mmCIF file of C-alpha atoms in Angstrom:
data_model
loop_
_atom_site.group_PDB
_atom_site.id
_atom_site.type_symbol
_atom_site.label_atom_id
_atom_site.label_comp_id
_atom_site.label_asym_id
_atom_site.label_seq_id
_atom_site.Cartn_x
_atom_site.Cartn_y
_atom_site.Cartn_z
ATOM 1 C CA MET T 23 -40.414 26.934 -5.770
ATOM 2 C CA PRO T 24 -37.984 25.464 -3.233
ATOM 3 C CA ARG T 25 -36.461 27.767 -0.615
ATOM 4 C CA VAL T 26 -32.928 26.489 -1.252
ATOM 5 C CA SER T 27 -31.274 24.999 -4.187
ATOM 6 C CA VAL T 28 -28.087 23.008 -3.145
ATOM 7 C CA ILE T 29 -25.519 22.629 -5.976
ATOM 8 C CA ILE T 30 -22.983 19.748 -5.689
ATOM 9 C CA PRO T 31 -20.234 19.428 -8.499
ATOM 10 C CA THR T 32 -18.699 16.103 -8.657
ATOM 11 C CA TYR T 33 -16.102 14.221 -10.620
ATOM 12 C CA ASN T 34 -15.050 10.661 -9.824
ATOM 13 C CA ARG T 35 -15.982 10.895 -6.224
ATOM 14 C CA ALA T 36 -18.640 8.119 -6.182
ATOM 15 C CA THR T 37 -18.041 7.061 -2.595
ATOM 16 C CA PRO T 38 -18.020 10.515 -0.718
ATOM 17 C CA LEU T 39 -20.759 11.755 -3.135
ATOM 18 C CA GLN T 40 -23.309 9.659 -1.363
ATOM 19 C CA ARG T 41 -22.228 10.911 2.051
ATOM 20 C CA ALA T 42 -22.665 14.505 0.721
ATOM 21 C CA ILE T 43 -26.066 13.960 -0.825
ATOM 22 C CA ASP T 44 -27.280 12.315 2.287
ATOM 23 C CA SER T 45 -26.299 15.099 4.523
ATOM 24 C CA VAL T 46 -28.332 17.415 2.258
ATOM 25 C CA LEU T 47 -31.448 15.357 2.203
ATOM 26 C CA ALA T 48 -31.293 14.984 5.882
ATOM 27 C CA GLN T 49 -31.503 18.787 6.524
ATOM 28 C CA THR T 50 -34.011 19.974 9.089
ATOM 29 C CA VAL T 51 -35.061 22.391 6.197
ATOM 30 C CA THR T 52 -36.868 20.217 3.770
ATOM 31 C CA ASP T 53 -38.049 22.653 1.300
ATOM 32 C CA ILE T 54 -34.948 22.237 -0.865
ATOM 33 C CA GLU T 55 -33.726 20.722 -4.089
ATOM 34 C CA CYS T 56 -30.423 18.962 -4.431
ATOM 35 C CA ILE T 57 -28.772 19.515 -7.718
ATOM 36 C CA VAL T 58 -25.848 17.135 -8.471
ATOM 37 C CA VAL T 59 -23.758 17.966 -11.643
ATOM 38 C CA ASP T 60 -21.593 15.156 -12.690
ATOM 39 C CA ASP T 61 -18.748 16.465 -14.684
ATOM 40 C CA ALA T 62 -18.322 13.391 -16.893
ATOM 41 C CA SER T 63 -17.154 11.009 -14.071
ATOM 42 C CA THR T 64 -15.572 7.673 -15.176
ATOM 43 C CA ASP T 65 -16.322 5.727 -11.977
ATOM 44 C CA ASP T 66 -19.505 4.540 -10.395
ATOM 45 C CA THR T 67 -20.957 8.048 -9.948
ATOM 46 C CA GLN T 68 -24.003 7.534 -12.185
ATOM 47 C CA ALA T 69 -24.783 4.172 -10.430
ATOM 48 C CA VAL T 70 -24.730 5.853 -6.907
ATOM 49 C CA LEU T 71 -27.197 8.479 -8.298
ATOM 50 C CA ALA T 72 -29.633 5.947 -9.739
ATOM 51 C CA GLU T 73 -29.948 4.546 -6.276
ATOM 52 C CA TYR T 74 -31.904 7.463 -5.166
ATOM 53 C CA ASP T 75 -35.589 7.763 -5.289
ATOM 54 C CA ASP T 76 -36.317 11.296 -3.769
ATOM 55 C CA PRO T 77 -37.992 13.935 -5.864
ATOM 56 C CA ARG T 78 -35.819 16.646 -4.360
ATOM 57 C CA LEU T 79 -32.747 15.139 -6.094
ATOM 58 C CA ARG T 80 -32.115 16.452 -9.599
ATOM 59 C CA THR T 81 -28.954 15.252 -11.619
ATOM 60 C CA PHE T 82 -27.250 16.597 -14.677
ATOM 61 C CA GLN T 83 -24.396 15.024 -16.576
ATOM 62 C CA HIS T 84 -21.694 16.827 -18.674
ATOM 63 C CA GLU T 85 -20.527 14.946 -21.696
ATOM 64 C CA GLU T 86 -16.914 15.843 -21.107
ATOM 65 C CA ASN T 87 -14.866 16.922 -18.256
ATOM 66 C CA ARG T 88 -15.102 20.875 -18.051
ATOM 67 C CA GLY T 89 -13.976 21.592 -14.420
ATOM 68 C CA ALA T 90 -15.664 22.305 -11.325
ATOM 69 C CA ASN T 91 -16.538 25.943 -11.986
ATOM 70 C CA VAL T 92 -18.263 24.982 -15.008
ATOM 71 C CA ALA T 93 -20.317 22.437 -13.036
ATOM 72 C CA ARG T 94 -21.334 24.841 -10.355
ATOM 73 C CA ASN T 95 -22.424 27.244 -12.986
ATOM 74 C CA THR T 96 -24.548 24.488 -14.588
ATOM 75 C CA GLY T 97 -26.163 24.064 -11.346
ATOM 76 C CA LEU T 98 -26.641 27.760 -10.903
ATOM 77 C CA ASP T 99 -28.394 27.836 -14.387
ATOM 78 C CA GLN T 100 -30.781 25.139 -13.234
ATOM 79 C CA ALA T 101 -31.510 26.256 -9.782
ATOM 80 C CA GLU T 102 -35.169 27.061 -8.883
ATOM 81 C CA GLY T 103 -34.626 28.068 -5.138
ATOM 82 C CA GLU T 104 -34.846 31.554 -3.763
ATOM 83 C CA TYR T 105 -31.291 30.715 -2.331
ATOM 84 C CA VAL T 106 -28.460 28.657 -3.605
ATOM 85 C CA ALA T 107 -26.240 26.738 -1.224
ATOM 86 C CA LEU T 108 -22.871 25.152 -2.300
ATOM 87 C CA LEU T 109 -21.403 21.838 -1.292
ATOM 88 C CA ASP T 110 -18.223 19.991 -2.591
ATOM 89 C CA SER T 111 -18.745 16.313 -3.130
ATOM 90 C CA ASP T 112 -16.201 15.281 -0.516
ATOM 91 C CA ASP T 113 -17.710 17.491 2.310
ATOM 92 C CA GLU T 114 -20.880 17.146 4.316
ATOM 93 C CA TRP T 115 -23.227 19.202 6.322
ATOM 94 C CA LYS T 116 -24.718 18.807 9.786
ATOM 95 C CA PRO T 117 -28.434 18.576 9.675
ATOM 96 C CA GLU T 118 -29.245 22.013 10.993
ATOM 97 C CA LYS T 119 -26.712 23.918 8.720
ATOM 98 C CA LEU T 120 -29.283 25.460 6.206
ATOM 99 C CA GLU T 121 -31.756 26.118 9.207
ATOM 100 C CA ARG T 122 -29.053 28.116 11.226
ATOM 101 C CA GLN T 123 -28.013 30.214 8.036
ATOM 102 C CA LEU T 124 -31.641 30.957 7.023
ATOM 103 C CA ALA T 125 -32.500 32.080 10.545
ATOM 104 C CA ARG T 126 -29.459 34.473 10.473
ATOM 105 C CA LEU T 127 -30.441 35.982 7.278
ATOM 106 C CA GLU T 128 -34.095 36.474 8.247
ATOM 107 C CA VAL T 129 -33.413 38.805 11.085
ATOM 108 C CA ALA T 130 -30.813 40.798 9.069
ATOM 109 C CA PRO T 131 -31.499 43.841 6.865
ATOM 110 C CA ASP T 132 -32.263 43.354 3.094
ATOM 111 C CA ASP T 133 -28.748 44.100 2.039
ATOM 112 C CA TRP T 134 -27.347 41.118 3.946
ATOM 113 C CA VAL T 135 -27.464 38.633 0.882
ATOM 114 C CA ALA T 136 -25.402 35.628 1.995
ATOM 115 C CA ALA T 137 -24.177 33.696 4.955
ATOM 116 C CA TYR T 138 -21.580 31.183 5.693
ATOM 117 C CA CYS T 139 -20.729 28.981 8.674
ATOM 118 C CA ASP T 140 -17.653 27.528 10.481
ATOM 119 C CA TRP T 141 -16.572 23.922 9.815
ATOM 120 C CA GLU T 142 -14.729 21.154 11.516
ATOM 121 C CA TYR T 143 -12.309 18.384 10.296
ATOM 122 C CA ASP T 144 -12.990 14.691 10.209
ATOM 123 C CA LEU T 145 -9.577 13.321 10.156
ATOM 124 C CA GLY T 146 -10.344 9.571 9.463
ATOM 125 C CA GLY T 147 -7.609 8.602 11.968
ATOM 126 C CA SER T 148 -4.937 10.101 9.718
ATOM 127 C CA SER T 149 -1.931 11.534 11.647
ATOM 128 C CA ASP T 150 -0.926 13.666 8.617
ATOM 129 C CA GLY T 151 -4.625 15.130 8.856
ATOM 130 C CA LEU T 152 -4.043 15.862 12.452
ATOM 131 C CA LYS T 153 -1.055 18.013 11.661
ATOM 132 C CA ARG T 154 -3.130 19.943 9.092
ATOM 133 C CA ARG T 155 -5.756 20.354 11.572
ATOM 134 C CA ILE T 156 -3.520 21.629 14.274
ATOM 135 C CA ALA T 157 -1.859 23.896 11.779
ATOM 136 C CA ALA T 158 -5.294 25.428 10.713
ATOM 137 C CA LEU T 159 -6.476 25.890 14.148
ATOM 138 C CA LEU T 160 -3.294 27.564 15.437
ATOM 139 C CA ASP T 161 -3.142 29.663 12.318
ATOM 140 C CA ARG T 162 -6.406 31.131 13.273
ATOM 141 C CA ALA T 163 -5.661 31.527 16.961
ATOM 142 C CA GLU T 164 -5.892 35.072 18.436
ATOM 143 C CA ALA T 165 -6.594 36.659 15.221
ATOM 144 C CA ASP T 166 -8.774 39.857 15.286
ATOM 145 C CA HIS T 167 -10.304 40.441 11.953
ATOM 146 C CA PRO T 168 -13.971 41.029 10.962
ATOM 147 C CA THR T 169 -15.833 37.944 10.060
ATOM 148 C CA GLU T 170 -18.933 39.634 8.432
ATOM 149 C CA GLY T 171 -20.161 42.654 6.671
ATOM 150 C CA GLY T 172 -19.470 43.704 3.123
ATOM 151 C CA GLY T 173 -17.741 46.238 0.782
ATOM 152 C CA ASP T 174 -14.255 47.328 0.817
ATOM 153 C CA GLU T 175 -13.465 46.021 4.336
ATOM 154 C CA LEU T 176 -14.309 42.233 3.662
ATOM 155 C CA VAL T 177 -12.648 42.552 0.280
ATOM 156 C CA ARG T 178 -9.548 43.507 1.866
ATOM 157 C CA GLU T 179 -9.871 40.775 4.469
ATOM 158 C CA ILE T 180 -10.415 38.144 1.880
ATOM 159 C CA LEU T 181 -7.702 39.084 -0.504
ATOM 160 C CA ALA T 182 -5.219 39.374 2.462
ATOM 161 C CA ASP T 183 -6.093 35.695 3.435
ATOM 162 C CA ASN T 184 -7.252 36.981 6.847
ATOM 163 C CA LEU T 185 -10.883 35.700 6.311
ATOM 164 C CA HIS T 186 -11.561 32.110 5.177
ATOM 165 C CA THR T 187 -15.247 31.532 4.344
ATOM 166 C CA GLY T 188 -14.812 27.948 3.029
ATOM 167 C CA ALA T 189 -17.334 29.306 0.530
ATOM 168 C CA GLY T 190 -17.240 26.214 -1.745
ATOM 169 C CA SER T 191 -19.069 24.123 0.942
ATOM 170 C CA THR T 192 -20.391 26.725 3.423
ATOM 171 C CA LEU T 193 -21.877 29.510 1.377
ATOM 172 C CA LEU T 194 -25.648 30.208 1.174
ATOM 173 C CA VAL T 195 -26.481 33.121 -1.092
ATOM 174 C CA GLU T 196 -29.550 34.608 -2.800
ATOM 175 C CA THR T 197 -29.897 33.171 -6.259
ATOM 176 C CA GLU T 198 -30.502 36.447 -7.972
ATOM 177 C CA VAL T 199 -27.320 37.743 -6.460
ATOM 178 C CA ALA T 200 -25.307 34.662 -7.331
ATOM 179 C CA ARG T 201 -26.330 35.084 -11.084
ATOM 180 C CA GLU T 202 -26.059 39.019 -10.952
ATOM 181 C CA VAL T 203 -22.320 38.716 -9.983
ATOM 182 C CA GLY T 204 -21.753 36.319 -12.934
ATOM 183 C CA GLY T 205 -21.432 32.891 -11.241
ATOM 184 C CA PHE T 206 -18.105 31.283 -10.924
ATOM 185 C CA ASP T 207 -15.006 32.324 -12.923
ATOM 186 C CA GLU T 208 -14.409 29.334 -15.277
ATOM 187 C CA ASP T 209 -10.747 30.431 -15.993
ATOM 188 C CA LEU T 210 -9.650 30.009 -12.518
ATOM 189 C CA ASP T 211 -8.320 26.450 -11.436
ATOM 190 C CA ARG T 212 -8.371 27.111 -7.822
ATOM 191 C CA PHE T 213 -9.592 29.765 -5.311
ATOM 192 C CA GLN T 214 -12.920 29.811 -7.341
ATOM 193 C CA ASP T 215 -14.809 29.873 -4.211
ATOM 194 C CA THR T 216 -12.785 32.667 -2.756
ATOM 195 C CA GLU T 217 -13.093 34.733 -5.857
ATOM 196 C CA PHE T 218 -16.822 34.165 -5.979
ATOM 197 C CA ALA T 219 -17.046 35.297 -2.305
ATOM 198 C CA LEU T 220 -15.228 38.602 -3.293
ATOM 199 C CA ARG T 221 -17.883 39.401 -5.897
ATOM 200 C CA VAL T 222 -20.655 38.570 -3.476
ATOM 201 C CA VAL T 223 -19.467 40.851 -0.679
ATOM 202 C CA GLN T 224 -19.212 43.651 -3.395
ATOM 203 C CA ALA T 225 -22.938 43.131 -4.222
ATOM 204 C CA GLY T 226 -24.176 42.934 -0.525
ATOM 205 C CA LYS T 227 -23.294 41.942 2.994
ATOM 206 C CA LEU T 228 -22.093 38.511 4.324
ATOM 207 C CA ALA T 229 -23.310 37.078 7.421
ATOM 208 C CA HIS T 230 -21.459 34.641 9.584
ATOM 209 C CA VAL T 231 -22.871 31.831 11.668
ATOM 210 C CA ALA T 232 -20.236 30.995 14.252
ATOM 211 C CA GLU T 233 -21.019 27.314 14.445
ATOM 212 C CA PRO T 234 -19.223 24.315 12.825
ATOM 213 C CA LEU T 235 -21.964 23.189 10.621
ATOM 214 C CA MET T 236 -19.889 21.748 7.712
ATOM 215 C CA ILE T 237 -17.527 18.678 8.149
ATOM 216 C CA ARG T 238 -14.438 18.825 5.916
ATOM 217 C CA HIS T 239 -13.075 15.399 5.238
ATOM 218 C CA ASP T 240 -9.262 14.701 4.991
ATOM 219 C CA THR T 241 -8.368 14.608 1.384
ATOM 220 C CA ALA T 242 -5.295 14.895 -0.719
ATOM 221 C CA SER T 243 -3.989 18.484 -1.204
ATOM 222 C CA PRO T 244 -2.587 19.962 -4.317
ATOM 223 C CA SER T 245 0.871 20.783 -4.759
ATOM 224 C CA ALA T 246 2.609 24.053 -3.451
ATOM 225 C CA GLU T 247 3.243 24.977 -7.133
ATOM 226 C CA THR T 248 -0.534 24.680 -7.793
ATOM 227 C CA TYR T 249 -1.417 26.881 -4.903
ATOM 228 C CA ARG T 250 1.464 29.305 -5.938
ATOM 229 C CA ASP T 251 0.064 29.507 -9.511
ATOM 230 C CA ALA T 252 -3.460 30.016 -8.408
ATOM 231 C CA ASN T 253 -2.446 32.748 -5.934
ATOM 232 C CA GLU T 254 -0.587 34.570 -8.821
ATOM 233 C CA ALA T 255 -3.831 34.318 -11.000
ATOM 234 C CA LEU T 256 -5.940 35.677 -8.265
ATOM 235 C CA LEU T 257 -3.431 38.494 -7.508
ATOM 236 C CA ALA T 258 -3.524 39.206 -11.270
ATOM 237 C CA LYS T 259 -7.110 39.544 -11.537
ATOM 238 C CA TYR T 260 -7.374 42.006 -8.506
ATOM 239 C CA GLU T 261 -4.167 43.892 -9.200
ATOM 240 C CA ASP T 262 -5.894 47.172 -9.281
ATOM 241 C CA THR T 263 -7.961 46.700 -6.061
ATOM 242 C CA ILE T 264 -4.801 45.446 -4.357
ATOM 243 C CA ASP T 265 -2.773 48.324 -5.625
ATOM 244 C CA GLU T 266 -5.395 50.669 -3.891
ATOM 245 C CA LEU T 267 -5.451 48.887 -0.830
ATOM 246 C CA GLU T 268 -1.665 48.697 -0.360
ATOM 247 C CA ALA T 269 -1.582 52.470 -1.236
ATOM 248 C CA GLU T 270 -3.948 52.973 1.740
ATOM 249 C CA GLY T 271 -1.410 50.813 3.820
ATOM 250 C CA HIS T 272 -2.940 47.575 3.813
ATOM 251 C CA ASP T 273 -0.630 44.448 3.331
ATOM 252 C CA VAL T 274 -2.100 42.178 0.980
ATOM 253 C CA ARG T 275 0.787 40.691 -1.374
ATOM 254 C CA SER T 276 2.920 39.844 1.706
ATOM 255 C CA GLN T 277 0.112 38.100 3.378
ATOM 256 C CA ARG T 278 -0.567 36.078 0.089
ATOM 257 C CA ASN T 279 3.213 35.313 0.201
ATOM 258 C CA LEU T 280 2.835 33.893 3.661
ATOM 259 C CA PHE T 281 0.055 31.609 2.388
ATOM 260 C CA VAL T 282 2.408 30.155 -0.242
ATOM 261 C CA ALA T 283 5.339 29.942 2.066
ATOM 262 C CA LYS T 284 3.296 27.689 4.373
ATOM 263 C CA HIS T 285 2.405 25.317 1.558
ATOM 264 C CA PHE T 286 6.075 24.831 0.491
ATOM 265 C CA LEU T 287 7.175 24.475 4.154
ATOM 266 C CA ALA T 288 4.525 21.884 4.647
ATOM 267 C CA GLU T 289 5.876 19.944 1.730
ATOM 268 C CA GLY T 290 9.202 19.725 3.299
ATOM 269 C CA ARG T 291 10.753 22.347 0.953
ATOM 270 C CA PRO T 292 12.318 24.962 3.378
ATOM 271 C CA VAL T 293 14.312 26.687 0.600
ATOM 272 C CA ALA T 294 11.230 27.807 -1.444
ATOM 273 C CA GLY T 295 9.292 28.248 1.637
ATOM 274 C CA THR T 296 11.792 30.680 3.171
ATOM 275 C CA ARG T 297 12.161 32.459 0.062
ATOM 276 C CA TYR T 298 8.434 33.355 0.266
ATOM 277 C CA LEU T 299 8.555 33.883 4.007
ATOM 278 C CA ARG T 300 11.079 36.603 3.660
ATOM 279 C CA GLN T 301 8.606 38.359 1.383
ATOM 280 C CA ALA T 302 5.703 37.939 3.836
ATOM 281 C CA ALA T 303 4.387 39.602 6.773
ATOM 282 C CA VAL T 304 4.038 37.433 9.793
ATOM 283 C CA SER T 305 2.169 38.704 12.855
ATOM 284 C CA SER T 306 2.318 36.932 16.282
ATOM 285 C CA HIS T 307 -0.836 35.084 15.880
ATOM 286 C CA GLU T 308 0.282 33.359 12.660
ATOM 287 C CA VAL T 309 3.660 32.039 14.045
ATOM 288 C CA PRO T 310 2.105 28.869 15.338
ATOM 289 C CA GLY T 311 0.740 28.056 11.884
ATOM 290 C CA VAL T 312 4.080 28.710 10.383
ATOM 291 C CA LEU T 313 5.879 26.598 12.757
ATOM 292 C CA ALA T 314 3.343 23.698 12.494
ATOM 293 C CA ALA T 315 3.936 23.962 8.666
ATOM 294 C CA VAL T 316 7.861 23.563 9.258
ATOM 295 C CA ALA T 317 7.233 20.685 11.627
ATOM 296 C CA ARG T 318 4.985 18.824 9.115
ATOM 297 C CA GLY T 319 7.420 19.338 6.308
ATOM 298 C CA ALA T 320 10.438 18.124 8.331
ATOM 299 C CA THR T 321 8.380 15.151 9.464
ATOM 300 C CA GLN T 322 7.247 14.263 5.854
ATOM 301 C CA ARG T 323 10.764 14.244 4.396
ATOM 302 C CA LYS T 324 12.709 12.993 7.246
ATOM 303 C CA ARG T 325 16.001 14.001 5.671
ATOM 304 C CA ALA T 326 18.822 15.653 7.808
ATOM 305 C CA ALA T 327 19.072 18.435 5.337
ATOM 306 C CA VAL T 328 15.439 19.220 5.309
ATOM 307 C CA VAL T 329 15.228 19.118 9.145
ATOM 308 C CA ALA T 330 18.309 21.360 9.429
ATOM 309 C CA MET T 331 16.957 23.840 6.991
ATOM 310 C CA SER T 332 13.572 23.832 8.566
ATOM 311 C CA MET T 333 15.198 24.681 11.936
ATOM 312 C CA VAL T 334 16.960 27.580 10.267
ATOM 313 C CA THR T 335 13.666 28.732 8.914
ATOM 314 C CA ALA T 336 11.892 28.620 12.123
ATOM 315 C CA LEU T 337 15.048 30.415 13.826
ATOM 316 C CA THR T 338 14.754 33.019 11.056
ATOM 317 C CA LEU T 339 11.088 33.578 11.736
ATOM 318 C CA VAL T 340 11.524 33.934 15.430
ATOM 319 C CA VAL T 341 14.466 36.448 15.100
ATOM 320 C CA GLY T 342 12.440 38.576 12.618
ATOM 321 C CA LEU T 343 9.585 38.655 15.008
ATOM 322 C CA THR T 344 11.908 39.620 17.868
ATOM 323 C CA ARG T 345 13.213 42.473 15.981
ATOM 324 C CA ALA T 346 10.015 43.667 14.926
ATOM 325 C CA TYR T 347 8.749 43.632 18.555
ATOM 326 C CA THR T 348 11.827 45.500 19.660
ATOM 327 C CA HIS T 349 11.212 48.208 16.929
ATOM 328 C CA ALA T 350 7.771 48.550 17.764
ATOM 329 C CA ARG T 351 8.472 48.984 21.441
ATOM 330 C CA ALA T 352 11.138 51.445 20.764
ATOM 331 C CA SER T 353 8.826 53.349 18.510
ATOM 332 C CA ASP T 354 6.197 53.369 21.277
ATOM 333 C CA SER T 355 8.761 54.759 23.823
ATOM 334 C CA ALA T 356 9.953 57.426 21.474
#
């Protein structure tokens, strides 16, 4: 039995798929199997897979396109390893990725059932990718939130968009646990890795390896509407949990509104972005990320009206934060 079963779902990504597979087969942990599930690709994916002559590579092909979640579950059904690890076909791992995660779990108590790691971006010379990277880095600056553990605390942090595990390409989890929690929700179009991570941390504890061991490549992003709809689906699925968290004083929905707002702002759609921003909770460490989204949107559209509205959005954000700071200082002085 292999120590780790790596699951790579893919659809029409023949070129990056080879890079992903190579990064798995080059792991310093060699007791692995690499399971590629081709979700009925119409490009050269099968030709790429046929080039490999490595007994650790196992391939499966869907007769019709059924979505990434179904492909992941197919891989989970076929996995023979003690652990399963997930990798999207357009990402790649550094050679010591699995070794570092296994070492972290080996010294942890038995109820620590999974581990994720940090990641970095390969921008491919894209100036637009550079803006996304800056926004992502600034958005995380000075944030003070737990990065590992389990139970209600991590559920809260993940739902509130404070903890980003990148589970679709970073997560290593005990195979038995992955199956016990039901695998991936095949009804979700996006946030499937986030939602899967939520169920994992309810079953056991999640460890964090604070090293960038996964490389995320610059690919096209879905529309802001796609993120908005997926966000609403996630909120609906966890409505009762979110109600309980907000009754305890934790801001969840407003944090999710901030997430949606930034995607609209980054598309150069300040009217829709500002609408969600006004329903959001924006702490000081999140301001750079919002301003970066505003700047990216203004640069993308390059229209005077968009630039002007973007400046208004930025000014509204700063004024709102100033008022909140003043109110907090007054409360402390009272």
